[in-house]
CSV table of C-alpha atoms in Angstrom, one decimal:
chain,number,residue,atom,x,y,z
A,1,MET,CA,73.1,61.0,123.2
A,2,ALA,CA,70.8,58.0,123.6
A,3,ALA,CA,72.3,56.6,120.5
A,4,ALA,CA,75.8,56.9,122.0
A,5,ALA,CA,74.7,55.2,125.2
A,6,LEU,CA,73.2,52.4,123.2
A,7,CYS,CA,76.3,51.9,121.2
A,8,TRP,CA,78.4,51.7,124.3
A,9,ALA,CA,76.0,49.2,125.8
A,10,LEU,CA,76.0,47.2,122.6
A,11,ARG,CA,79.8,47.0,122.6
A,12,ALA,CA,79.9,45.9,126.2
A,13,ALA,CA,77.2,43.3,125.7
A,14,ARG,CA,78.9,41.9,122.6
A,15,GLN,CA,82.1,41.2,124.4
A,16,VAL,CA,80.5,39.7,127.5
A,17,LEU,CA,77.8,37.6,125.9
A,18,PRO,CA,78.8,34.0,125.0
A,19,SER,CA,78.4,32.9,121.5
A,20,SER,CA,75.2,31.3,120.4
A,21,CYS,CA,76.9,27.9,120.0
A,22,PRO,CA,76.6,26.0,123.3
A,23,ARG,CA,79.7,25.2,125.2
A,24,GLN,CA,80.4,23.1,128.2
A,25,VAL,CA,80.2,25.3,131.2
A,26,ARG,CA,80.9,24.0,134.7
A,27,SER,CA,78.2,25.4,136.9
A,28,TYR,CA,78.8,23.3,140.0
A,29,TYR,CA,81.9,22.6,142.1
A,30,VAL,CA,82.9,19.0,142.5
A,31,ASP,CA,81.9,18.9,146.2
A,32,TRP,CA,81.2,21.1,149.2
A,33,ARG,CA,84.7,20.9,150.4
A,34,MET,CA,85.9,22.4,147.2
A,35,LEU,CA,83.3,25.1,147.6
A,36,ARG,CA,84.6,25.9,151.0
A,37,ASP,CA,88.1,26.0,149.7
A,38,VAL,CA,87.0,28.5,147.1
A,39,LYS,CA,85.4,30.7,149.7
A,40,ARG,CA,88.6,30.6,151.8
A,41,ARG,CA,90.7,31.6,148.9
A,42,LYS,CA,88.5,34.6,148.1
A,43,MET,CA,88.6,35.8,151.7
A,44,ALA,CA,92.3,35.4,151.9
A,45,TYR,CA,92.6,37.6,148.8
A,46,GLU,CA,90.5,40.3,150.4
A,47,TYR,CA,92.4,40.5,153.7
A,48,ALA,CA,95.8,39.9,152.3
A,49,ASP,CA,97.0,43.5,152.6
A,50,GLU,CA,95.7,44.0,156.1
A,51,ARG,CA,97.2,40.8,157.4
A,52,LEU,CA,100.5,41.8,155.8
A,53,ARG,CA,100.6,45.2,157.5
A,54,ILE,CA,99.5,44.0,160.9
A,55,ASN,CA,102.1,41.2,160.7
A,56,ALA,CA,104.7,43.8,159.8
A,57,ILE,CA,103.9,45.6,163.1
A,58,ARG,CA,104.0,42.3,165.1
A,59,LYS,CA,107.2,40.8,163.7
A,60,ASN,CA,109.3,43.8,164.8
A,61,SER,CA,112.0,44.6,167.2
A,62,ILE,CA,111.7,48.4,167.0
A,63,LEU,CA,108.2,49.1,168.0
A,64,PRO,CA,107.2,48.9,171.7
A,65,LYS,CA,105.9,45.5,172.8
A,66,GLU,CA,102.6,46.9,173.9
A,67,LEU,CA,101.9,47.9,170.4
A,68,GLN,CA,102.7,44.5,169.2
A,69,GLU,CA,100.4,42.9,171.7
A,70,VAL,CA,97.6,45.0,170.5
A,71,ALA,CA,98.4,44.0,166.9
A,72,ASP,CA,98.3,40.4,168.0
A,73,LYS,CA,94.8,40.8,169.3
A,74,GLU,CA,93.7,42.6,166.1
A,75,ILE,CA,94.9,39.9,163.8
A,76,ALA,CA,93.3,37.3,165.9
A,77,ALA,CA,90.0,39.2,165.6
A,78,LEU,CA,90.0,38.9,161.8
A,79,PRO,CA,87.7,36.2,160.3
A,80,ARG,CA,89.2,32.8,160.5
A,81,ASP,CA,88.9,32.0,156.8
A,82,SER,CA,91.0,35.0,155.9
A,83,CYS,CA,94.3,33.4,156.7
A,84,PRO,CA,96.0,31.8,153.8
A,85,VAL,CA,97.1,28.8,155.9
A,86,ARG,CA,93.7,27.3,155.6
A,87,ILE,CA,93.8,27.0,151.8
A,88,ARG,CA,94.4,23.5,150.6
A,89,ASN,CA,95.6,22.8,147.1
A,90,ARG,CA,93.0,20.4,146.0
A,91,CYS,CA,92.7,18.6,142.7
A,92,VAL,CA,90.8,20.8,140.3
A,93,LEU,CA,88.8,18.0,138.7
A,94,THR,CA,88.2,15.5,141.5
A,95,SER,CA,88.8,17.7,144.6
A,96,ARG,CA,91.3,15.2,146.0
A,97,PRO,CA,93.2,16.8,148.8
A,98,ARG,CA,96.3,14.6,148.6
A,99,GLY,CA,98.5,13.5,145.8
A,100,VAL,CA,98.1,16.8,143.9
A,101,LYS,CA,100.9,18.0,141.6
A,102,ARG,CA,101.2,21.7,141.9
A,103,ARG,CA,102.1,22.4,138.3
A,104,TRP,CA,99.0,20.8,136.8
A,105,ARG,CA,96.7,21.2,139.8
A,106,LEU,CA,95.6,17.6,139.2
A,107,SER,CA,95.7,14.6,141.4
A,108,ARG,CA,97.9,11.8,140.5
A,109,ILE,CA,95.1,9.5,139.2
A,110,VAL,CA,93.7,12.2,136.8
A,111,PHE,CA,97.1,13.1,135.7
A,112,ARG,CA,97.9,9.5,134.8
A,113,HIS,CA,94.6,9.2,133.0
A,114,PHE,CA,95.2,12.2,130.8
A,115,ALA,CA,98.8,11.5,130.2
A,116,ASP,CA,98.0,8.0,128.9
A,117,HIS,CA,95.5,9.3,126.6
A,118,ALA,CA,98.1,11.9,125.2
A,119,GLN,CA,96.1,14.8,126.4
A,120,MET,CA,98.9,16.3,128.5
A,121,SER,CA,101.2,18.4,126.4
A,122,GLY,CA,104.8,17.5,126.6
A,123,VAL,CA,104.3,14.6,129.0
A,124,GLN,CA,105.6,11.2,128.1
A,125,ARG,CA,106.0,7.9,129.9
A,126,ALA,CA,109.4,7.8,131.4
A,127,MET,CA,111.8,5.1,130.4
A,128,TRP,CA,115.5,5.1,131.3
B,1,MET,CA,104.5,111.2,89.7
B,2,ALA,CA,101.7,108.9,88.8
B,3,CYS,CA,103.6,105.9,90.1
B,4,SER,CA,102.4,106.7,93.6
B,5,ARG,CA,98.8,106.3,92.4
B,6,HIS,CA,97.4,102.8,92.9
B,7,PHE,CA,94.2,101.9,91.2
B,8,THR,CA,91.9,98.9,91.7
B,9,SER,CA,89.2,97.7,89.5
B,10,SER,CA,85.9,96.9,91.1
B,11,VAL,CA,85.9,93.4,89.9
B,12,GLY,CA,87.0,90.6,92.2
B,13,GLN,CA,89.5,92.5,94.3
B,14,ARG,CA,90.3,92.0,97.9
B,15,ALA,CA,90.4,95.0,100.2
B,16,ARG,CA,93.5,94.1,102.1
B,17,VAL,CA,95.8,94.2,99.1
B,18,ALA,CA,94.3,97.5,97.9
B,19,LYS,CA,94.8,99.1,101.3
B,20,ALA,CA,98.3,97.7,101.7
B,21,GLU,CA,99.3,98.8,98.3
B,22,ALA,CA,97.8,102.2,98.9
B,23,LYS,CA,99.8,102.6,102.0
B,24,GLU,CA,103.1,101.6,100.3
B,25,PRO,CA,105.5,104.4,100.0
B,26,ALA,CA,106.4,105.5,96.5
B,27,ALA,CA,110.0,104.3,97.0
B,28,ALA,CA,108.9,100.8,97.4
B,29,PHE,CA,106.9,100.9,94.2
B,30,CYS,CA,109.8,102.3,92.3
B,31,ARG,CA,111.9,99.5,93.7
B,32,SER,CA,109.5,96.9,92.5
B,33,LEU,CA,109.4,98.6,89.1
B,34,GLN,CA,113.2,98.3,88.9
B,35,GLU,CA,112.9,94.6,89.8
B,36,ARG,CA,110.6,94.1,87.0
B,37,ASN,CA,112.9,95.9,84.7
B,38,CYS,CA,115.5,93.3,85.4
B,39,ARG,CA,113.2,90.6,84.2
B,40,SER,CA,113.1,90.0,80.5
B,41,LYS,CA,110.4,91.7,78.5
B,42,GLN,CA,109.2,88.4,77.1
B,43,LYS,CA,107.9,87.4,80.5
B,44,LEU,CA,105.3,90.2,80.4
B,45,PHE,CA,102.6,88.1,79.0
B,46,SER,CA,103.7,84.7,80.4
B,47,THR,CA,101.2,82.9,82.6
B,48,SER,CA,103.7,82.4,85.4
B,49,SER,CA,103.9,86.0,86.3
B,50,VAL,CA,100.2,86.0,86.7
B,51,LEU,CA,99.6,82.7,88.3
B,52,SER,CA,102.6,82.5,90.6
B,53,LYS,CA,101.4,85.4,92.7
B,54,ASP,CA,98.3,85.4,94.7
B,55,LYS,CA,95.0,85.8,93.0
B,56,ASP,CA,94.4,88.9,95.0
B,57,LYS,CA,97.4,90.7,93.6
B,58,SER,CA,97.1,89.4,90.1
B,59,ALA,CA,95.0,92.1,88.7
B,60,ALA,CA,97.0,94.8,90.4
B,61,SER,CA,100.3,93.3,89.3
B,62,LYS,CA,98.9,92.8,85.8
B,63,ASP,CA,97.9,96.3,85.6
B,64,SER,CA,101.2,97.5,87.0
B,65,PRO,CA,103.4,95.7,84.5
B,66,PRO,CA,101.7,97.3,81.6
B,67,GLU,CA,102.0,100.5,83.4
B,68,GLY,CA,105.7,99.7,84.0
B,69,ALA,CA,106.1,98.7,80.4
B,70,ALA,CA,104.6,102.0,79.4
B,71,LYS,CA,107.1,103.8,81.6
B,72,ARG,CA,110.0,101.8,80.4
B,73,GLN,CA,109.7,103.0,76.9
B,74,GLU,CA,110.4,106.6,77.5
B,75,ASP,CA,111.3,107.2,74.0
B,76,GLY,CA,107.9,105.9,73.0
B,77,ALA,CA,104.9,108.0,72.1
B,78,GLU,CA,104.2,110.2,75.1
B,79,THR,CA,100.7,110.9,73.9
B,80,SER,CA,99.7,107.2,74.3
B,81,LYS,CA,101.4,107.2,77.7
B,82,GLN,CA,99.4,110.2,78.7
B,83,GLN,CA,96.3,108.5,77.5
B,84,LEU,CA,97.1,105.5,79.5
B,85,LEU,CA,97.8,107.4,82.6
B,86,ASP,CA,94.7,109.4,82.3
B,87,ILE,CA,92.6,106.3,82.0
B,88,ILE,CA,94.3,104.8,85.0
B,89,GLY,CA,94.0,107.9,87.0
B,90,ASN,CA,90.3,108.1,86.3
B,91,MET,CA,89.6,104.7,87.6
B,92,LYS,CA,87.9,104.5,90.9
B,93,VAL,CA,90.1,104.7,93.9
B,94,GLU,CA,88.1,102.9,96.4
B,95,VAL,CA,89.5,103.3,99.9
B,96,SER,CA,86.8,101.9,102.0
B,97,TYR,CA,86.6,98.5,100.8
B,98,ARG,CA,85.7,96.6,104.0
B,99,LYS,CA,82.0,97.2,103.8
B,100,LYS,CA,81.8,96.2,100.2
B,101,LEU,CA,83.8,93.1,101.0
B,102,GLN,CA,81.4,92.2,103.7
B,103,GLN,CA,78.5,92.7,101.5
B,104,LEU,CA,80.2,90.6,98.8
B,105,LYS,CA,80.8,87.9,101.3
B,106,ALA,CA,77.2,87.9,102.6
B,107,SER,CA,75.9,87.7,99.1
B,108,GLU,CA,78.4,85.0,98.3
B,109,ASN,CA,77.2,82.9,101.2
B,110,LYS,CA,73.7,83.2,100.1
B,111,LYS,CA,74.5,82.4,96.6
B,112,GLN,CA,76.7,79.5,97.7
B,113,ALA,CA,73.9,77.9,99.6
B,114,MET,CA,71.6,78.3,96.6
B,115,ASN,CA,74.0,77.5,93.9
B,116,LYS,CA,75.8,74.5,95.4
B,117,LEU,CA,74.2,72.2,92.9
B,118,GLU,CA,74.9,74.6,90.1
B,119,GLY,CA,78.4,74.8,91.3
B,120,LEU,CA,78.7,71.0,91.2
B,121,ASP,CA,77.4,71.0,87.7
B,122,ASN,CA,79.8,73.7,86.8
B,123,GLU,CA,82.7,71.7,88.0
B,124,GLY,CA,81.9,69.0,85.5
B,125,SER,CA,81.8,71.5,82.7
B,126,VAL,CA,84.9,73.4,83.6
B,127,PRO,CA,86.8,72.7,80.5
B,128,GLN,CA,83.8,73.8,78.5
B,129,GLY,CA,83.6,77.0,80.4
B,130,ILE,CA,87.1,77.9,79.5
B,131,THR,CA,86.5,77.7,75.8
B,132,GLU,CA,83.2,79.5,75.9
B,133,ASP,CA,84.5,82.8,76.8
B,134,THR,CA,81.8,84.7,75.1
B,135,GLN,CA,79.0,83.2,77.3
B,136,ARG,CA,79.9,84.7,80.6
B,137,ASP,CA,77.7,86.4,83.1
B,138,LYS,CA,80.0,89.4,83.8
B,139,PRO,CA,81.4,91.3,80.8
B,140,LEU,CA,84.8,92.7,81.2
B,141,ASN,CA,85.2,96.1,82.9
B,142,PRO,CA,85.2,98.6,80.0
B,143,GLU,CA,87.8,100.6,81.7
B,144,LEU,CA,90.1,97.6,81.8
B,145,VAL,CA,89.4,97.0,78.2
B,146,LYS,CA,90.4,100.6,77.4
B,147,ALA,CA,93.5,100.3,79.4
B,148,ALA,CA,94.4,97.1,77.7
B,149,SER,CA,94.0,98.7,74.3
B,150,ALA,CA,96.0,101.7,75.3
B,151,VAL,CA,98.8,99.5,76.5
B,152,ALA,CA,98.7,97.5,73.4
B,153,SER,CA,98.9,100.5,71.2
B,154,SER,CA,101.9,101.8,73.1
B,155,LEU,CA,103.9,98.7,72.6
B,156,PRO,CA,105.9,98.3,69.4
B,157,HIS,CA,105.0,94.7,68.6
B,158,ASN,CA,101.9,93.4,66.9
B,159,LYS,CA,99.2,95.5,68.6
B,160,LYS,CA,96.2,93.4,67.8
B,161,GLN,CA,97.9,90.3,69.1
B,162,THR,CA,99.0,92.0,72.3
B,163,GLU,CA,95.6,93.4,72.9
B,164,SER,CA,93.8,90.1,72.4
B,165,GLU,CA,96.3,88.4,74.7
B,166,LEU,CA,95.7,91.0,77.4
B,167,LEU,CA,92.0,90.7,77.1
B,168,ALA,CA,92.2,86.9,77.2
B,169,GLN,CA,94.3,87.2,80.4
B,170,LEU,CA,91.8,89.5,82.0
B,171,ARG,CA,89.0,87.1,81.1
B,172,ARG,CA,90.8,84.2,82.6
B,173,HIS,CA,91.5,86.1,85.7
B,174,GLU,CA,87.8,86.9,86.1
B,175,GLU,CA,86.8,83.4,85.6
B,176,THR,CA,89.1,82.1,88.2
B,177,THR,CA,88.0,84.7,90.7
B,178,ASP,CA,84.4,83.7,90.0
B,179,LYS,CA,85.2,80.1,90.5
B,180,GLN,CA,87.0,80.9,93.7
B,181,LYS,CA,83.9,82.7,94.9
B,182,LYS,CA,81.8,79.8,94.1
B,183,GLY,CA,84.0,77.6,96.1
B,184,GLY,CA,87.3,76.6,94.6
B,185,THR,CA,86.7,74.3,91.7
B,186,ILE,CA,89.7,72.6,90.2
B,187,ASN,CA,90.9,74.3,87.1
B,188,ILE,CA,92.7,71.8,84.9
B,189,ARG,CA,94.6,74.5,83.2
B,190,ASN,CA,96.2,75.3,86.6
B,191,VAL,CA,97.1,71.7,87.1
B,192,ILE,CA,98.6,71.3,83.7
B,193,SER,CA,100.4,74.6,83.6
B,194,GLU,CA,102.8,73.6,86.2
B,195,MET,CA,103.6,70.3,84.6
B,196,THR,CA,106.3,70.3,82.1
B,197,VAL,CA,107.5,67.6,79.8
B,198,LYS,CA,110.8,66.3,80.9
B,199,ARG,CA,113.3,66.2,78.1
B,200,GLN,CA,116.4,64.2,78.5
B,201,SER,CA,119.4,64.1,76.2
B,202,PRO,CA,120.3,60.7,74.9
B,203,ALA,CA,123.4,60.6,77.1
B,204,GLN,CA,121.2,61.0,80.1
B,205,TRP,CA,118.9,58.3,78.9
B,206,GLY,CA,121.8,55.9,78.8
B,207,ALA,CA,122.8,56.9,82.3
B,208,ARG,CA,119.3,56.4,83.6
B,209,ILE,CA,119.0,52.9,82.1
B,210,SER,CA,122.4,51.9,83.3
B,211,GLY,CA,121.5,53.1,86.8
B,212,ARG,CA,118.5,50.8,86.9
B,213,ILE,CA,120.6,47.8,86.1
B,214,SER,CA,122.3,47.0,89.4
B,215,LEU,CA,125.6,45.4,88.6
B,216,GLN,CA,127.3,43.0,90.9
B,217,ASP,CA,130.9,42.3,91.3
B,218,GLU,CA,132.3,38.9,91.7
B,219,ASP,CA,132.4,39.4,95.4
B,220,GLY,CA,128.7,40.1,95.4
B,221,GLN,CA,129.1,43.7,96.3
B,222,ARG,CA,126.8,46.1,94.5
B,223,ILE,CA,128.1,48.7,92.1
B,224,ARG,CA,126.2,51.9,92.2
B,225,PRO,CA,126.7,53.6,88.9
B,226,ASP,CA,125.8,57.2,88.6
B,227,ARG,CA,123.4,57.4,91.4
B,228,SER,CA,124.2,61.1,92.0
B,229,SER,CA,123.1,62.1,88.5
B,230,ALA,CA,119.7,60.5,88.9
B,231,GLN,CA,119.2,62.1,92.3
B,232,SER,CA,120.1,65.5,90.9
B,233,MET,CA,117.6,65.1,88.1
B,234,ASP,CA,114.8,64.3,90.6
B,235,SER,CA,115.7,67.0,93.1
B,236,ARG,CA,115.4,69.7,90.6
B,237,ARG,CA,111.7,70.0,91.0
B,238,SER,CA,111.1,70.3,94.7
B,239,LEU,CA,107.8,69.6,96.3
B,240,LYS,CA,106.9,73.0,97.6
B,241,VAL,CA,107.6,75.0,94.4
B,242,GLY,CA,104.6,76.1,92.4
B,243,LYS,CA,101.1,77.2,92.8
B,244,ARG,CA,98.7,75.4,95.1
B,245,LEU,CA,96.2,73.2,93.3
B,246,ASN,CA,93.5,73.1,95.9
B,247,ILE,CA,92.7,69.5,95.1
B,248,PHE,CA,92.7,68.2,98.6
B,249,THR,CA,90.4,69.7,101.2
B,250,LYS,CA,91.7,70.0,104.7
B,251,ALA,CA,90.0,67.5,106.9
B,252,SER,CA,88.1,69.6,109.3
B,253,THR,CA,89.4,68.7,112.7
B,254,GLU,CA,86.3,69.1,114.9
B,255,PRO,CA,87.0,69.3,118.6
B,256,GLU,CA,86.2,65.8,119.6
B,257,HIS,CA,83.1,65.6,121.8
B,258,ALA,CA,84.7,63.2,124.1
B,259,LEU,CA,83.4,64.8,127.2
B,260,LYS,CA,79.8,64.4,126.3
B,261,THR,CA,77.9,63.7,129.5
B,262,VAL,CA,76.2,60.4,128.7
B,263,SER,CA,73.4,59.5,131.0
B,264,SER,CA,73.8,55.9,132.3
B,265,PRO,CA,72.0,53.6,129.8
B,266,THR,CA,68.7,52.4,131.1
B,267,ILE,CA,67.9,48.8,131.7
B,268,TRP,CA,65.8,48.7,128.6
B,269,ASP,CA,68.8,49.9,126.6
B,270,LEU,CA,71.0,47.2,128.1
B,271,GLU,CA,68.4,44.5,127.4
B,272,PHE,CA,68.1,45.7,123.8
B,273,ALA,CA,71.8,45.8,123.4
B,274,LYS,CA,72.0,42.2,124.7
B,275,GLU,CA,69.3,41.1,122.4
B,276,VAL,CA,71.0,42.6,119.4
B,277,ALA,CA,74.4,41.2,120.3
B,278,ALA,CA,72.8,37.7,120.8
B,279,VAL,CA,71.2,37.8,117.4
B,280,THR,CA,74.1,39.2,115.5
B,281,ALA,CA,76.8,37.1,117.1
B,282,GLN,CA,77.3,34.2,114.7
B,283,PRO,CA,79.1,31.0,115.7
B,284,PRO,CA,82.7,31.0,114.7
B,285,ARG,CA,83.2,29.7,111.2
B,286,ASN,CA,86.8,28.5,111.8
B,287,GLY,CA,89.4,28.2,114.4
B,288,PHE,CA,90.7,31.7,113.9
B,289,GLU,CA,87.4,33.2,114.7
B,290,GLU,CA,87.1,31.0,117.7
B,291,MET,CA,90.4,32.2,119.0
B,292,ILE,CA,89.4,35.8,118.4
B,293,GLN,CA,86.3,35.2,120.5
B,294,TRP,CA,88.3,33.7,123.3
B,295,THR,CA,90.7,36.6,123.3
B,296,LYS,CA,87.8,39.0,123.5
B,297,GLU,CA,86.4,37.1,126.5
B,298,GLY,CA,89.8,37.0,128.2
B,299,ILE,CA,90.3,33.2,128.0
B,300,LEU,CA,93.2,33.5,125.6
B,301,TRP,CA,96.1,35.8,126.0
B,302,GLU,CA,97.1,38.4,123.4
B,303,PHE,CA,100.0,37.5,121.3
B,304,PRO,CA,102.9,38.5,121.2
B,305,ILE,CA,102.7,38.1,124.9
B,306,ASP,CA,103.1,41.3,126.8
B,307,ASN,CA,104.6,40.7,130.2
B,308,GLU,CA,103.0,43.8,131.6
B,309,PHE,CA,99.5,43.0,130.6
B,310,GLY,CA,97.1,44.6,133.0
B,311,MET,CA,99.8,46.6,134.6
B,312,GLU,CA,99.4,50.2,133.6
B,313,ASP,CA,101.9,51.9,135.7
B,314,ASP,CA,102.7,55.3,134.2
B,315,ALA,CA,104.7,56.5,137.1
B,316,GLU,CA,108.4,57.4,136.8
B,317,PHE,CA,111.1,55.6,138.7
B,318,HIS,CA,111.6,58.4,141.1
B,319,GLU,CA,108.0,58.1,142.3
B,320,HIS,CA,108.7,54.5,143.2
B,321,ILE,CA,111.9,55.0,145.1
B,322,PHE,CA,111.8,58.4,146.8
B,323,LEU,CA,108.8,57.9,149.1
B,324,GLU,CA,110.0,60.1,151.9
B,325,LYS,CA,107.6,62.9,150.9
B,326,HIS,CA,104.8,60.6,152.1
B,327,LEU,CA,106.3,60.5,155.6
B,328,GLU,CA,105.2,64.0,156.5
B,329,GLY,CA,102.4,62.9,158.8
B,330,PHE,CA,104.7,61.0,161.1
B,331,PRO,CA,106.7,62.2,164.1
B,332,LYS,CA,110.3,63.0,163.2
B,333,GLU,CA,111.9,61.0,165.9
B,334,GLY,CA,111.2,57.9,167.7
B,335,PRO,CA,110.7,54.2,167.0
B,336,ILE,CA,107.7,54.9,164.7
B,337,ARG,CA,109.8,57.0,162.4
B,338,HIS,CA,112.5,54.3,162.4
B,339,PHE,CA,109.9,51.7,161.6
B,340,MET,CA,108.4,53.7,158.8
B,341,GLU,CA,111.7,54.4,157.2
B,342,LEU,CA,112.3,50.6,157.1
B,343,VAL,CA,108.8,50.2,155.5
B,344,ILE,CA,109.8,52.8,152.9
B,345,CYS,CA,113.0,51.1,152.2
B,346,GLY,CA,111.3,47.8,151.6
B,347,LEU,CA,108.6,49.4,149.4
B,348,SER,CA,111.2,51.2,147.2
B,349,LYS,CA,112.8,47.9,146.5
B,350,ASN,CA,109.5,46.2,145.5
B,351,PRO,CA,109.0,46.1,141.7
B,352,TYR,CA,105.7,44.4,141.8
B,353,LEU,CA,103.6,47.0,143.4
B,354,SER,CA,102.3,50.2,141.7
B,355,VAL,CA,102.8,53.6,143.2
B,356,LYS,CA,99.2,53.7,144.3
B,357,GLN,CA,99.5,50.5,146.3
B,358,LYS,CA,102.6,51.7,148.0
B,359,VAL,CA,101.0,55.0,148.9
B,360,GLU,CA,98.0,53.1,150.3
B,361,HIS,CA,100.2,51.0,152.5
B,362,ILE,CA,101.8,54.1,154.0
B,363,GLU,CA,98.5,55.8,154.5
B,364,TRP,CA,97.1,52.8,156.3
B,365,PHE,CA,100.0,52.9,158.7
B,366,GLN,CA,99.4,56.6,159.3
B,367,LYS,CA,95.8,55.9,160.2
B,368,TYR,CA,96.7,53.0,162.4
B,369,PHE,CA,99.2,55.0,164.4
B,370,GLU,CA,96.8,57.9,164.8
B,371,GLU,CA,94.3,55.6,166.3
B,372,LYS,CA,96.8,54.2,168.7
B,373,LYS,CA,98.0,57.6,169.8
B,374,GLU,CA,96.6,57.4,173.4
B,375,LEU,CA,98.2,54.0,173.8
B,376,LEU,CA,101.5,55.3,172.6
B,377,GLN,CA,101.4,58.3,175.0
B,378,GLU,CA,100.9,56.0,178.0
B,379,ILE,CA,104.1,54.3,177.1
């Protein structure tokens, strides 16, 4: 029985442990604003269901208005960072808030840098 | 008549057959005699008649054909017949065989445990054992020998030859039962006996060869010459005909101990596991191994890409669509019911949620409305 437990633990550890060869791991976010953005995204994910349900009660013409007012108060009482509106799509590498292309999650400057060095797959300088 | 008497020798017999045959009515036995009458006399001593039946019945059947043969020749010497019948009648009629069988089995198990090595050695020397008939542990039952000699004398053909053949058959039977007791060794004779050399006429040779050459028309369509003949040749010998060879042992399907209660591994176990994994995990030698590692870690997707990766929804479509059964906790009339029906309509059209999630939504609404009951009653 102990052997079986050990085998299971071994299997789990093998999959999770990184290989012995060192790899570049990003252990810090670019700046504090990026960190705050990350926190907001996590909270929005947690409260997404609740917000959806309470909003379903609020944006309603069938239920009585008193109920909807109560729902308004409830959703206002939720933590401020849980609303998805506060998320800002920042550049992943430089944390630039503006000029970010959604498809690559990169700011325009970084995008240009990589595209010129031919590190963006399928991206070419336009000429027409 | 003596045909109703069934005898069994005490050597290597199973009780069930003896009991069953003892209970058979005389009519059935006479019928079986008549069946054997239809077969040719030459098949008396053929191996197929002995080996095609079960080992259990072989001795009984062997003894009954000579008995039947003796009865068939009614014009033959009656004195010899009487002798034979007397011998047969004097043989032990053992009715209560179960105890003896149990004893035999118990002794067998003990012997098997002790003689497993010997048995393995014996398997290697099986072909030798067949030839060395004289060096056996158990000598033939003298009563059987007497019966064999009586039968041989009653037959018109070469008596010595028939007697020796019968005795050889008895010996073989004993050997095989002994080997079965020891634990089913492979008798090469059994394997080879069923194999026959295929002989084809030269016309059929030609057909075979022409069948292998696949001709092609000018259009490129294949001609299939004489496929039916080849198939008929192959299908003559079906797979299930013949005696079992006992070469393959059945893989013992143990009930899987999947429900073993494993105590949660201790911290030391986890640490040890991590250490071992760290030591044994070699850096990837090439790009393939690197990609394998990435896939294990979850960085790389599995190819071919499965659109439903991570979604393990085993529910049927009706569980997704017909959600009205979850509406039992709600009042049957009123705006709340109206609202919940709209909710259900929307959920049934949603392909991205699992049934669990949909049920959770409905349950949350139920809880919410129960909390707000006093408020609703004021309205």
